[in-house]
PDB file of C-alpha atoms in Angstrom:
ATOM      1  CA  MET A  20      -0.002   0.003  -0.001  1.00 47.00           C
ATOM      2  CA  ASN A  21       1.503   3.342  -0.989  1.00 46.00           C
ATOM      3  CA  ARG A  22       1.551   6.455   1.217  1.00 44.00           C
ATOM      4  CA  ARG A  23      -1.418   8.116  -0.449  1.00 44.00           C
ATOM      5  CA  ASP A  24      -3.687   5.045  -0.140  1.00 46.00           C
ATOM      6  CA  PHE A  25      -2.698   4.532   3.485  1.00 41.00           C
ATOM      7  CA  LEU A  26      -3.543   8.118   4.369  1.00 37.00           C
ATOM      8  CA  ARG A  27      -6.842   8.046   2.507  1.00 42.00           C
ATOM      9  CA  GLN A  28      -7.792   4.762   4.157  1.00 42.00           C
ATOM     10  CA  SER A  29      -7.063   6.307   7.532  1.00 39.00           C
ATOM     11  CA  ALA A  30      -9.328   9.230   6.729  1.00 37.00           C
ATOM     12  CA  ARG A  31     -12.116   6.881   5.662  1.00 34.00           C
ATOM     13  CA  VAL A  32     -12.074   5.135   8.993  1.00 32.00           C
ATOM     14  CA  MET A  33     -12.330   8.424  10.812  1.00 30.00           C
ATOM     15  CA  VAL A  34     -14.768  10.588   8.842  1.00 29.00           C
ATOM     16  CA  PRO A  35     -17.514   8.868   6.753  1.00 29.00           C
ATOM     17  CA  VAL A  36     -20.067  11.386   5.389  1.00 28.00           C
ATOM     18  CA  ALA A  37     -23.149  10.482   3.310  1.00 28.00           C
ATOM     19  CA  GLY A  38     -21.481   7.677   1.402  1.00 28.00           C
ATOM     20  CA  ALA A  39     -18.357   9.761   0.696  1.00 29.00           C
ATOM     21  CA  TYR A  40     -15.346  10.602   2.839  1.00 27.00           C
ATOM     22  CA  LEU A  41     -14.096  13.999   3.853  1.00 32.00           C
ATOM     23  CA  ILE A  42     -10.528  14.831   4.776  1.00 34.00           C
ATOM     24  CA  SER A  43      -9.687  13.823   8.317  1.00 34.00           C
ATOM     25  CA  ALA A  44     -10.337  16.250  11.140  1.00 40.00           C
ATOM     26  CA  ASN A  45      -6.745  15.688  12.268  1.00 43.00           C
ATOM     27  CA  PRO A  46      -4.833  18.672  10.784  1.00 46.00           C
ATOM     28  CA  ALA A  47      -1.614  16.721  10.303  1.00 44.00           C
ATOM     29  CA  ILE A  48      -3.314  13.877   8.424  1.00 37.00           C
ATOM     30  CA  ALA A  49      -5.445  16.303   6.422  1.00 42.00           C
ATOM     31  CA  LYS A  50      -2.372  18.198   5.265  1.00 43.00           C
ATOM     32  CA  ALA A  51      -0.574  14.987   4.382  1.00 38.00           C
ATOM     33  CA  ILE A  52      -3.550  13.729   2.356  1.00 35.00           C
ATOM     34  CA  GLN A  53      -3.719  16.976   0.389  1.00 42.00           C
ATOM     35  CA  GLN A  54       0.015  16.978  -0.312  1.00 39.00           C
ATOM     36  CA  ALA A  55       0.037  13.293  -1.280  1.00 35.00           C
ATOM     37  CA  SER A  56      -2.935  13.708  -3.616  1.00 37.00           C
ATOM     38  CA  VAL A  57      -1.416  16.672  -5.421  1.00 36.00           C
ATOM     39  CA  LYS A  58       2.010  15.058  -5.685  1.00 37.00           C
ATOM     40  CA  ASP A  59       0.839  11.617  -6.844  1.00 34.00           C
ATOM     41  CA  ASP A  60      -1.663  12.984  -9.396  1.00 40.00           C
ATOM     42  CA  SER A  61       0.833  15.336 -11.010  1.00 36.00           C
ATOM     43  CA  PRO A  62       2.845  13.937 -13.927  1.00 40.00           C
ATOM     44  CA  GLN A  63       5.578  16.516 -13.358  1.00 41.00           C
ATOM     45  CA  GLN A  64       5.911  16.315  -9.595  1.00 43.00           C
ATOM     46  CA  GLY A  65       4.972  19.890  -8.759  1.00 63.00           C
ATOM     47  CA  THR A  66       6.050  21.540 -12.029  1.00 81.00           C
ATOM     48  CA  PRO A  67       3.108  23.479 -13.548  1.00 88.00           C
ATOM     49  CA  VAL A  68       1.831  22.056 -16.817  1.00 95.00           C
ATOM     50  CA  TYR A  69       0.841  25.508 -18.156  1.00 95.00           C
ATOM     51  CA  HIS A  70       3.133  28.483 -17.819  1.00 95.00           C
ATOM     52  CA  PHE A  71       0.896  31.536 -17.768  1.00 97.00           C
ATOM     53  CA  GLU A  72       2.074  34.900 -16.513  1.00 97.00           C
ATOM     54  CA  GLY A  73      -1.247  35.579 -14.847  1.00 98.00           C
ATOM     55  CA  PHE A  74      -4.978  35.142 -15.173  1.00 98.00           C
ATOM     56  CA  ASN A  75      -6.232  35.270 -18.747  1.00 98.00           C
ATOM     57  CA  GLU A  76      -8.800  33.772 -21.104  1.00 98.00           C
ATOM     58  CA  ARG A  77      -7.060  30.388 -21.216  1.00 98.00           C
ATOM     59  CA  VAL A  78      -6.916  30.148 -17.420  1.00 98.00           C
ATOM     60  CA  GLN A  79     -10.669  30.680 -17.323  1.00 98.00           C
ATOM     61  CA  ALA A  80     -11.142  27.938 -19.922  1.00 98.00           C
ATOM     62  CA  TYR A  81      -8.903  25.649 -17.866  1.00 98.00           C
ATOM     63  CA  ILE A  82     -11.073  26.124 -14.757  1.00 98.00           C
ATOM     64  CA  VAL A  83     -14.253  25.461 -16.706  1.00 98.00           C
ATOM     65  CA  ALA A  84     -12.781  22.386 -18.426  1.00 98.00           C
ATOM     66  CA  ARG A  85     -11.623  20.846 -15.141  1.00 98.00           C
ATOM     67  CA  TYR A  86     -15.115  21.292 -13.698  1.00 98.00           C
ATOM     68  CA  TYR A  87     -16.548  19.558 -16.746  1.00 98.00           C
ATOM     69  CA  ALA A  88     -14.102  16.658 -16.495  1.00 98.00           C
ATOM     70  CA  ARG A  89     -14.633  16.217 -12.747  1.00 98.00           C
ATOM     71  CA  LEU A  90     -18.429  16.457 -12.966  1.00 98.00           C
ATOM     72  CA  LYS A  91     -18.754  14.172 -15.982  1.00 98.00           C
ATOM     73  CA  GLY A  92     -16.353  11.663 -14.452  1.00 98.00           C
ATOM     74  CA  ALA A  93     -18.154  11.544 -11.112  1.00 98.00           C
ATOM     75  CA  PHE A  94     -21.792  11.872 -12.161  1.00 98.00           C
ATOM     76  CA  GLY A  95     -22.031  11.124 -15.883  1.00 98.00           C
ATOM     77  CA  GLU A  96     -24.858  12.816 -17.760  1.00 98.00           C
ATOM     78  CA  GLN A  97     -26.213  14.311 -14.535  1.00 98.00           C
ATOM     79  CA  GLY A  98     -22.852  15.984 -14.015  1.00 98.00           C
ATOM     80  CA  ARG A  99     -22.991  17.395 -17.543  1.00 98.00           C
ATOM     81  CA  GLU A 100     -26.450  18.855 -16.899  1.00 98.00           C
ATOM     82  CA  VAL A 101     -25.195  20.505 -13.715  1.00 98.00           C
ATOM     83  CA  PHE A 102     -22.235  21.895 -15.678  1.00 98.00           C
ATOM     84  CA  LEU A 103     -24.679  23.478 -18.147  1.00 98.00           C
ATOM     85  CA  LEU A 104     -26.698  24.956 -15.285  1.00 98.00           C
ATOM     86  CA  ALA A 105     -23.557  26.408 -13.698  1.00 98.00           C
ATOM     87  CA  THR A 106     -22.534  27.911 -17.049  1.00 98.00           C
ATOM     88  CA  ARG A 107     -25.909  29.592 -17.481  1.00 98.00           C
ATOM     89  CA  THR A 108     -25.844  30.888 -13.903  1.00 98.00           C
ATOM     90  CA  TYR A 109     -22.379  32.359 -14.357  1.00 98.00           C
ATOM     91  CA  ALA A 110     -23.320  33.989 -17.671  1.00 98.00           C
ATOM     92  CA  GLU A 111     -26.573  35.460 -16.416  1.00 98.00           C
ATOM     93  CA  GLN A 112     -24.740  37.013 -13.479  1.00 98.00           C
ATOM     94  CA  ARG A 113     -22.429  38.759 -15.938  1.00 98.00           C
ATOM     95  CA  GLY A 114     -25.405  40.077 -17.861  1.00 98.00           C
ATOM     96  CA  HIS A 115     -27.056  41.276 -14.645  1.00 98.00           C
ATOM     97  CA  ARG A 116     -23.969  43.298 -13.686  1.00 98.00           C
ATOM     98  CA  MET A 117     -23.835  44.880 -17.143  1.00 98.00           C
ATOM     99  CA  ALA A 118     -27.515  45.834 -16.865  1.00 98.00           C
ATOM    100  CA  GLN A 119     -26.989  47.321 -13.399  1.00 98.00           C
ATOM    101  CA  ARG A 120     -24.196  49.567 -14.656  1.00 98.00           C
ATOM    102  CA  ALA A 121     -26.185  50.636 -17.691  1.00 98.00           C
ATOM    103  CA  LEU A 122     -29.305  51.452 -15.683  1.00 98.00           C
ATOM    104  CA  ALA A 123     -27.227  53.366 -13.129  1.00 97.00           C
ATOM    105  CA  ASP A 124     -26.057  55.536 -16.042  1.00 97.00           C
ATOM    106  CA  GLY A 125     -29.606  55.955 -17.331  1.00 98.00           C
ATOM    107  CA  GLN A 126     -28.956  53.878 -20.463  1.00 97.00           C
ATOM    108  CA  PRO A 127     -31.580  51.697 -22.168  1.00 97.00           C
ATOM    109  CA  LEU A 128     -30.988  47.953 -22.204  1.00 97.00           C
ATOM    110  CA  THR A 129     -30.485  47.742 -25.943  1.00 95.00           C
ATOM    111  CA  ILE A 130     -28.017  45.714 -27.956  1.00 94.00           C
ATOM    112  CA  GLU A 131     -25.966  48.884 -28.541  1.00 94.00           C
ATOM    113  CA  THR A 132     -25.686  49.378 -24.786  1.00 96.00           C
ATOM    114  CA  TYR A 133     -24.756  45.726 -24.348  1.00 96.00           C
ATOM    115  CA  HIS A 134     -21.724  46.166 -26.596  1.00 94.00           C
ATOM    116  CA  ARG A 135     -20.556  49.254 -24.707  1.00 96.00           C
ATOM    117  CA  TYR A 136     -20.936  47.726 -21.241  1.00 97.00           C
ATOM    118  CA  GLY A 137     -19.071  44.462 -21.808  1.00 97.00           C
ATOM    119  CA  GLU A 138     -16.773  43.453 -18.957  1.00 97.00           C
ATOM    120  CA  TRP A 139     -13.668  42.245 -20.750  1.00 97.00           C
ATOM    121  CA  VAL A 140     -11.201  42.937 -23.531  1.00 97.00           C
ATOM    122  CA  PRO A 141      -8.437  40.546 -24.682  1.00 97.00           C
ATOM    123  CA  SER A 142      -5.700  40.090 -22.098  1.00 98.00           C
ATOM    124  CA  ASP A 143      -2.236  41.465 -22.825  1.00 98.00           C
ATOM    125  CA  GLU A 144      -0.780  37.988 -22.388  1.00 98.00           C
ATOM    126  CA  CYS A 145      -2.988  36.392 -25.036  1.00 98.00           C
ATOM    127  CA  ARG A 146      -2.292  39.307 -27.364  1.00 98.00           C
ATOM    128  CA  ARG A 147       1.466  38.775 -26.993  1.00 98.00           C
ATOM    129  CA  ARG A 148       1.066  35.050 -27.564  1.00 97.00           C
ATOM    130  CA  GLY A 149      -0.931  35.703 -30.742  1.00 98.00           C
ATOM    131  CA  GLU A 150      -3.940  33.904 -29.236  1.00 98.00           C
ATOM    132  CA  ALA A 151      -6.385  36.767 -28.671  1.00 98.00           C
ATOM    133  CA  LEU A 152      -9.961  36.543 -29.923  1.00 97.00           C
ATOM    134  CA  GLN A 153     -10.304  37.343 -33.623  1.00 97.00           C
ATOM    135  CA  GLN A 154     -13.645  37.944 -35.271  1.00 95.00           C
ATOM    136  CA  ARG A 155     -15.153  39.693 -38.243  1.00 94.00           C
ATOM    137  CA  VAL A 156     -18.575  41.209 -38.719  1.00 93.00           C
ATOM    138  CA  ILE A 157     -20.718  39.922 -41.552  1.00 93.00           C
ATOM    139  CA  TRP A 158     -22.902  42.939 -42.156  1.00 90.00           C
ATOM    140  CA  ASP A 159     -26.376  42.924 -43.632  1.00 91.00           C
ATOM    141  CA  ALA A 160     -27.641  46.249 -42.318  1.00 88.00           C
ATOM    142  CA  PRO A 161     -29.336  46.665 -39.947  1.00 90.00           C
ATOM    143  CA  TYR A 162     -28.457  43.101 -38.901  1.00 92.00           C
ATOM    144  CA  TYR A 163     -25.086  41.462 -38.326  1.00 93.00           C
ATOM    145  CA  THR A 164     -23.363  38.144 -37.645  1.00 95.00           C
ATOM    146  CA  PHE A 165     -20.047  37.588 -35.869  1.00 95.00           C
ATOM    147  CA  HIS A 166     -17.683  34.999 -37.321  1.00 97.00           C
ATOM    148  CA  VAL A 167     -15.066  34.128 -34.698  1.00 98.00           C
ATOM    149  CA  THR A 168     -11.977  32.711 -36.379  1.00 97.00           C
ATOM    150  CA  GLN A 169      -9.660  32.444 -33.369  1.00 98.00           C
ATOM    151  CA  CYS A 170     -10.529  32.014 -29.703  1.00 98.00           C
ATOM    152  CA  PRO A 171      -8.167  31.507 -26.731  1.00 98.00           C
ATOM    153  CA  TRP A 172     -10.869  29.558 -24.875  1.00 98.00           C
ATOM    154  CA  ALA A 173     -11.106  27.144 -27.828  1.00 98.00           C
ATOM    155  CA  ILE A 174      -7.323  26.832 -27.919  1.00 98.00           C
ATOM    156  CA  GLN A 175      -7.249  25.796 -24.256  1.00 98.00           C
ATOM    157  CA  PHE A 176     -10.113  23.294 -24.537  1.00 98.00           C
ATOM    158  CA  ARG A 177      -8.368  21.730 -27.540  1.00 97.00           C
ATOM    159  CA  GLU A 178      -4.979  21.491 -25.830  1.00 97.00           C
ATOM    160  CA  MET A 179      -6.604  19.778 -22.856  1.00 97.00           C
ATOM    161  CA  GLY A 180      -8.353  17.273 -25.120  1.00 97.00           C
ATOM    162  CA  LEU A 181     -11.709  18.516 -23.852  1.00 98.00           C
ATOM    163  CA  ARG A 182     -13.450  19.866 -26.938  1.00 97.00           C
ATOM    164  CA  GLU A 183     -16.702  18.400 -25.620  1.00 97.00           C
ATOM    165  CA  ALA A 184     -16.379  20.698 -22.600  1.00 98.00           C
ATOM    166  CA  GLY A 185     -16.024  23.618 -24.988  1.00 98.00           C
ATOM    167  CA  VAL A 186     -19.099  22.557 -26.940  1.00 98.00           C
ATOM    168  CA  ALA A 187     -21.133  22.384 -23.727  1.00 98.00           C
ATOM    169  CA  TYR A 188     -19.747  25.677 -22.377  1.00 98.00           C
ATOM    170  CA  CYS A 189     -20.293  27.700 -25.549  1.00 97.00           C
ATOM    171  CA  LYS A 190     -23.658  26.147 -26.325  1.00 94.00           C
ATOM    172  CA  ASP A 191     -25.588  29.030 -24.772  1.00 92.00           C
ATOM    173  CA  LEU A 192     -22.972  31.046 -22.876  1.00 98.00           C
ATOM    174  CA  ASP A 193     -23.472  34.256 -24.853  1.00 97.00           C
ATOM    175  CA  ALA A 194     -27.221  33.779 -25.076  1.00 97.00           C
ATOM    176  CA  SER A 195     -27.279  33.532 -21.271  1.00 98.00           C
ATOM    177  CA  ILE A 196     -25.254  36.724 -20.860  1.00 98.00           C
ATOM    178  CA  TYR A 197     -27.758  38.497 -23.094  1.00 98.00           C
ATOM    179  CA  ARG A 198     -30.633  36.942 -21.141  1.00 98.00           C
ATOM    180  CA  GLY A 199     -29.176  38.281 -17.915  1.00 98.00           C
ATOM    181  CA  PHE A 200     -28.776  41.703 -19.512  1.00 98.00           C
ATOM    182  CA  ASN A 201     -32.199  41.845 -21.176  1.00 98.00           C
ATOM    183  CA  PRO A 202     -34.223  38.695 -21.936  1.00 97.00           C
ATOM    184  CA  ALA A 203     -36.010  40.543 -24.743  1.00 96.00           C
ATOM    185  CA  ILE A 204     -32.829  40.361 -26.847  1.00 96.00           C
ATOM    186  CA  ALA A 205     -32.562  37.015 -28.624  1.00 94.00           C
ATOM    187  CA  TYR A 206     -29.036  35.767 -29.300  1.00 96.00           C
ATOM    188  CA  GLU A 207     -27.837  32.594 -30.961  1.00 96.00           C
ATOM    189  CA  THR A 208     -24.573  30.661 -31.229  1.00 96.00           C
ATOM    190  CA  ARG A 209     -25.098  28.593 -34.368  1.00 96.00           C
ATOM    191  CA  GLN A 210     -21.722  26.852 -34.503  1.00 96.00           C
ATOM    192  CA  THR A 211     -18.402  27.004 -32.653  1.00 97.00           C
ATOM    193  CA  LEU A 212     -14.696  26.485 -33.263  1.00 97.00           C
ATOM    194  CA  HIS A 213     -14.887  23.276 -31.247  1.00 97.00           C
ATOM    195  CA  ASN A 214     -16.493  21.473 -34.173  1.00 93.00           C
ATOM    196  CA  ALA A 215     -16.330  23.898 -37.129  1.00 96.00           C
ATOM    197  CA  ASP A 216     -13.892  26.250 -38.861  1.00 96.00           C
ATOM    198  CA  TYR A 217     -15.302  29.306 -37.104  1.00 97.00           C
ATOM    199  CA  CYS A 218     -18.016  30.356 -34.651  1.00 97.00           C
ATOM    200  CA  ILE A 219     -21.236  31.931 -35.863  1.00 97.00           C
ATOM    201  CA  GLN A 220     -23.016  34.231 -33.420  1.00 96.00           C
ATOM    202  CA  CYS A 221     -25.876  36.575 -34.142  1.00 95.00           C
ATOM    203  CA  ALA A 222     -28.820  38.468 -32.715  1.00 94.00           C
ATOM    204  CA  PRO A 223     -31.581  37.728 -35.237  1.00 93.00           C
ATOM    205  CA  GLY A 224     -34.137  40.483 -35.420  1.00 88.00           C
ATOM    206  CA  SER A 225     -32.063  43.027 -33.477  1.00 90.00           C
ATOM    207  CA  LYS A 226     -31.255  46.151 -35.443  1.00 89.00           C
ATOM    208  CA  VAL A 227     -27.919  47.802 -34.719  1.00 91.00           C
ATOM    209  CA  SER A 228     -25.728  50.459 -36.271  1.00 88.00           C
ATOM    210  CA  ALA A 229     -22.197  49.870 -37.533  1.00 86.00           C
ATOM    211  CA  GLU A 230     -21.020  52.714 -35.302  1.00 86.00           C
ATOM    212  CA  SER A 231     -22.287  51.015 -32.146  1.00 86.00           C
ATOM    213  CA  LEU A 232     -20.463  47.785 -32.998  1.00 85.00           C
ATOM    214  CA  ALA A 233     -17.234  49.728 -33.479  1.00 86.00           C
ATOM    215  CA  CYS A 234     -17.694  51.738 -30.276  1.00 89.00           C
ATOM    216  CA  PRO A 235     -15.071  50.858 -27.609  1.00 92.00           C
ATOM    217  CA  LYS A 236     -16.192  49.405 -24.294  1.00 95.00           C
ATOM    218  CA  ARG A 237     -16.454  51.654 -21.231  1.00 95.00           C
ATOM    219  CA  GLN A 238     -13.225  51.367 -19.250  1.00 95.00           C
ATOM    220  CA  SER A 239     -15.080  51.589 -15.950  1.00 95.00           C
ATOM    221  CA  SER A 240     -17.100  48.469 -16.848  1.00 96.00           C
ATOM    222  CA  LEU A 241     -14.090  46.256 -17.514  1.00 97.00           C
ATOM    223  CA  ARG A 242     -13.022  43.625 -14.994  1.00 97.00           C
ATOM    224  CA  SER A 243      -9.711  41.772 -14.851  1.00 97.00           C
ATOM    225  CA  PHE A 244      -9.430  38.141 -15.822  1.00 98.00           C
ATOM    226  CA  GLU A 245      -8.477  37.446 -12.234  1.00 98.00           C
ATOM    227  CA  TYR A 246     -12.004  38.561 -11.363  1.00 98.00           C
ATOM    228  CA  HIS A 247     -13.593  36.591 -14.216  1.00 98.00           C
ATOM    229  CA  CYS A 248     -11.682  33.422 -13.320  1.00 98.00           C
ATOM    230  CA  ALA A 249     -12.703  33.766  -9.673  1.00 98.00           C
ATOM    231  CA  HIS A 250     -16.273  34.333 -10.802  1.00 98.00           C
ATOM    232  CA  SER A 251     -16.179  31.086 -12.802  1.00 98.00           C
ATOM    233  CA  TYR A 252     -14.680  29.051  -9.978  1.00 98.00           C
ATOM    234  CA  TRP A 253     -16.959  30.285  -7.194  1.00 98.00           C
ATOM    235  CA  THR A 254     -20.224  30.316  -9.133  1.00 98.00           C
ATOM    236  CA  PHE A 255     -19.570  26.802 -10.404  1.00 98.00           C
ATOM    237  CA  ARG A 256     -18.687  25.779  -6.863  1.00 98.00           C
ATOM    238  CA  GLN A 257     -21.903  27.282  -5.513  1.00 98.00           C
ATOM    239  CA  VAL A 258     -24.114  25.518  -8.076  1.00 98.00           C
ATOM    240  CA  VAL A 259     -22.296  22.187  -7.836  1.00 98.00           C
ATOM    241  CA  SER A 260     -22.433  22.250  -4.029  1.00 98.00           C
ATOM    242  CA  SER A 261     -26.117  23.189  -4.087  1.00 98.00           C
ATOM    243  CA  VAL A 262     -26.945  20.156  -6.223  1.00 98.00           C
ATOM    244  CA  PHE A 263     -24.547  17.546  -4.867  1.00 98.00           C
ATOM    245  CA  GLY A 264     -23.957  18.735  -1.293  1.00 98.00           C
ATOM    246  CA  SER A 265     -20.719  17.501   0.302  1.00 98.00           C
ATOM    247  CA  LYS A 266     -19.867  15.528  -2.843  1.00 98.00           C
ATOM    248  CA  GLY A 267     -20.135  18.746  -4.844  1.00 98.00           C
ATOM    249  CA  LYS A 268     -17.836  20.552  -2.432  1.00 98.00           C
ATOM    250  CA  SER A 269     -15.322  17.738  -2.854  1.00 98.00           C
ATOM    251  CA  ILE A 270     -15.484  18.202  -6.646  1.00 98.00           C
ATOM    252  CA  SER A 271     -14.663  21.895  -6.248  1.00 98.00           C
ATOM    253  CA  GLU A 272     -11.766  21.128  -3.915  1.00 98.00           C
ATOM    254  CA  GLU A 273     -10.457  18.695  -6.503  1.00 98.00           C
ATOM    255  CA  VAL A 274     -10.672  21.396  -9.171  1.00 98.00           C
ATOM    256  CA  LEU A 275      -8.747  23.746  -6.880  1.00 98.00           C
ATOM    257  CA  GLY A 276      -6.143  20.995  -6.506  1.00 98.00           C
ATOM    258  CA  ASP A 277      -5.973  20.691 -10.301  1.00 98.00           C
ATOM    259  CA  ILE A 278      -5.353  24.436 -10.522  1.00 98.00           C
ATOM    260  CA  ARG A 279      -2.602  24.240  -7.921  1.00 98.00           C
ATOM    261  CA  ARG A 280      -0.958  21.333  -9.707  1.00 97.00           C
ATOM    262  CA  ASP A 281      -1.263  22.461 -13.349  1.00 98.00           C
ATOM    263  CA  LEU A 282      -1.101  26.278 -13.064  1.00 98.00           C
ATOM    264  CA  GLY A 283       0.765  26.862  -9.802  1.00 97.00           C
ATOM    265  CA  ASN A 284      -0.092  27.457  -6.167  1.00 97.00           C
ATOM    266  CA  SER A 285      -0.353  31.239  -6.565  1.00 97.00           C
ATOM    267  CA  PHE A 286      -3.358  30.849  -8.880  1.00 98.00           C
ATOM    268  CA  ALA A 287      -5.207  28.726  -6.332  1.00 98.00           C
ATOM    269  CA  VAL A 288      -4.360  31.083  -3.474  1.00 98.00           C
ATOM    270  CA  THR A 289      -5.610  34.115  -5.411  1.00 98.00           C
ATOM    271  CA  LEU A 290      -8.907  32.435  -6.245  1.00 98.00           C
ATOM    272  CA  THR A 291      -9.592  31.681  -2.587  1.00 98.00           C
ATOM    273  CA  LYS A 292      -9.461  35.410  -1.814  1.00 98.00           C
ATOM    274  CA  TYR A 293     -12.756  35.842  -3.699  1.00 98.00           C
ATOM    275  CA  GLN A 294     -14.644  33.367  -1.542  1.00 97.00           C
ATOM    276  CA  ASN A 295     -17.016  35.972  -0.098  1.00 96.00           C
ATOM    277  CA  THR A 296     -17.518  38.025  -3.282  1.00 97.00           C
ATOM    278  CA  ASP A 297     -21.121  38.504  -4.410  1.00 97.00           C
ATOM    279  CA  PHE A 298     -20.939  38.114  -8.182  1.00 98.00           C
ATOM    280  CA  ASN A 299     -24.572  39.067  -8.615  1.00 97.00           C
ATOM    281  CA  VAL A 300     -23.858  42.745  -8.052  1.00 97.00           C
ATOM    282  CA  VAL A 301     -21.419  45.375  -9.244  1.00 95.00           C
ATOM    283  CA  THR A 302     -18.173  45.636  -7.297  1.00 79.00           C
ATOM    284  CA  ASN A 303     -15.118  47.850  -7.659  1.00 61.00           C
ATOM    285  CA  LYS A 304     -12.699  44.975  -8.321  1.00 46.00           C
TER     286      LYS A 304
END
């Protein structure tokens, strides 16, 4: 019996909970279990698999993909359905924050306002790596379609061998952001880079001017990818824990362990600082 199995067996004897087992209440054993799990599961013995300078689009995709893999592995199709619910919850929260800022400024919740009040722009790191989002507008005034030809999220899903996670995530991500912003605006993602040459996204029936599409986003609305990654982790954790209880919390701890192993401890530590953040409302971070 190796060290990891011995420690886990010891924990099982001590703390059985609802058919699963939590880490032992003994701090020394708990710490040893965590260290053994991270060390034994890592193919590079503590060396990060991905070398990112900081939080960016690909880090967010990594977090989402690990949730998908953990949920699907533990709960099968039920886990996939919970993943979809968590994705919609996360996206609607983003749309809600955008709407709150717009209404505070006395702006109507139109598609033009939506484009101005978006919360992110490509990260400097992905720009330098040549991986930033690239899209072109197919214009048929007063309607439009976005064709996305490069996407850092898609790059990360592909490198992890988890295209199916990308398909699930992008299925109605943008439609859910719009729904959170204003459910009267219909939005569709008709195909994605996960299984086609480019994404097709459009708002059928919504009239918009070329000037509004070219208008830059409000700087005061933008949030860092550290914030967006924390939002993903904690909203997914909240939904998964709500559905699966202690087993869901264990899934989220495993994802945090994946982050520590594959990205580095500093990423995991930073995410934990957002534990008490309310992502439903506007903050100054």
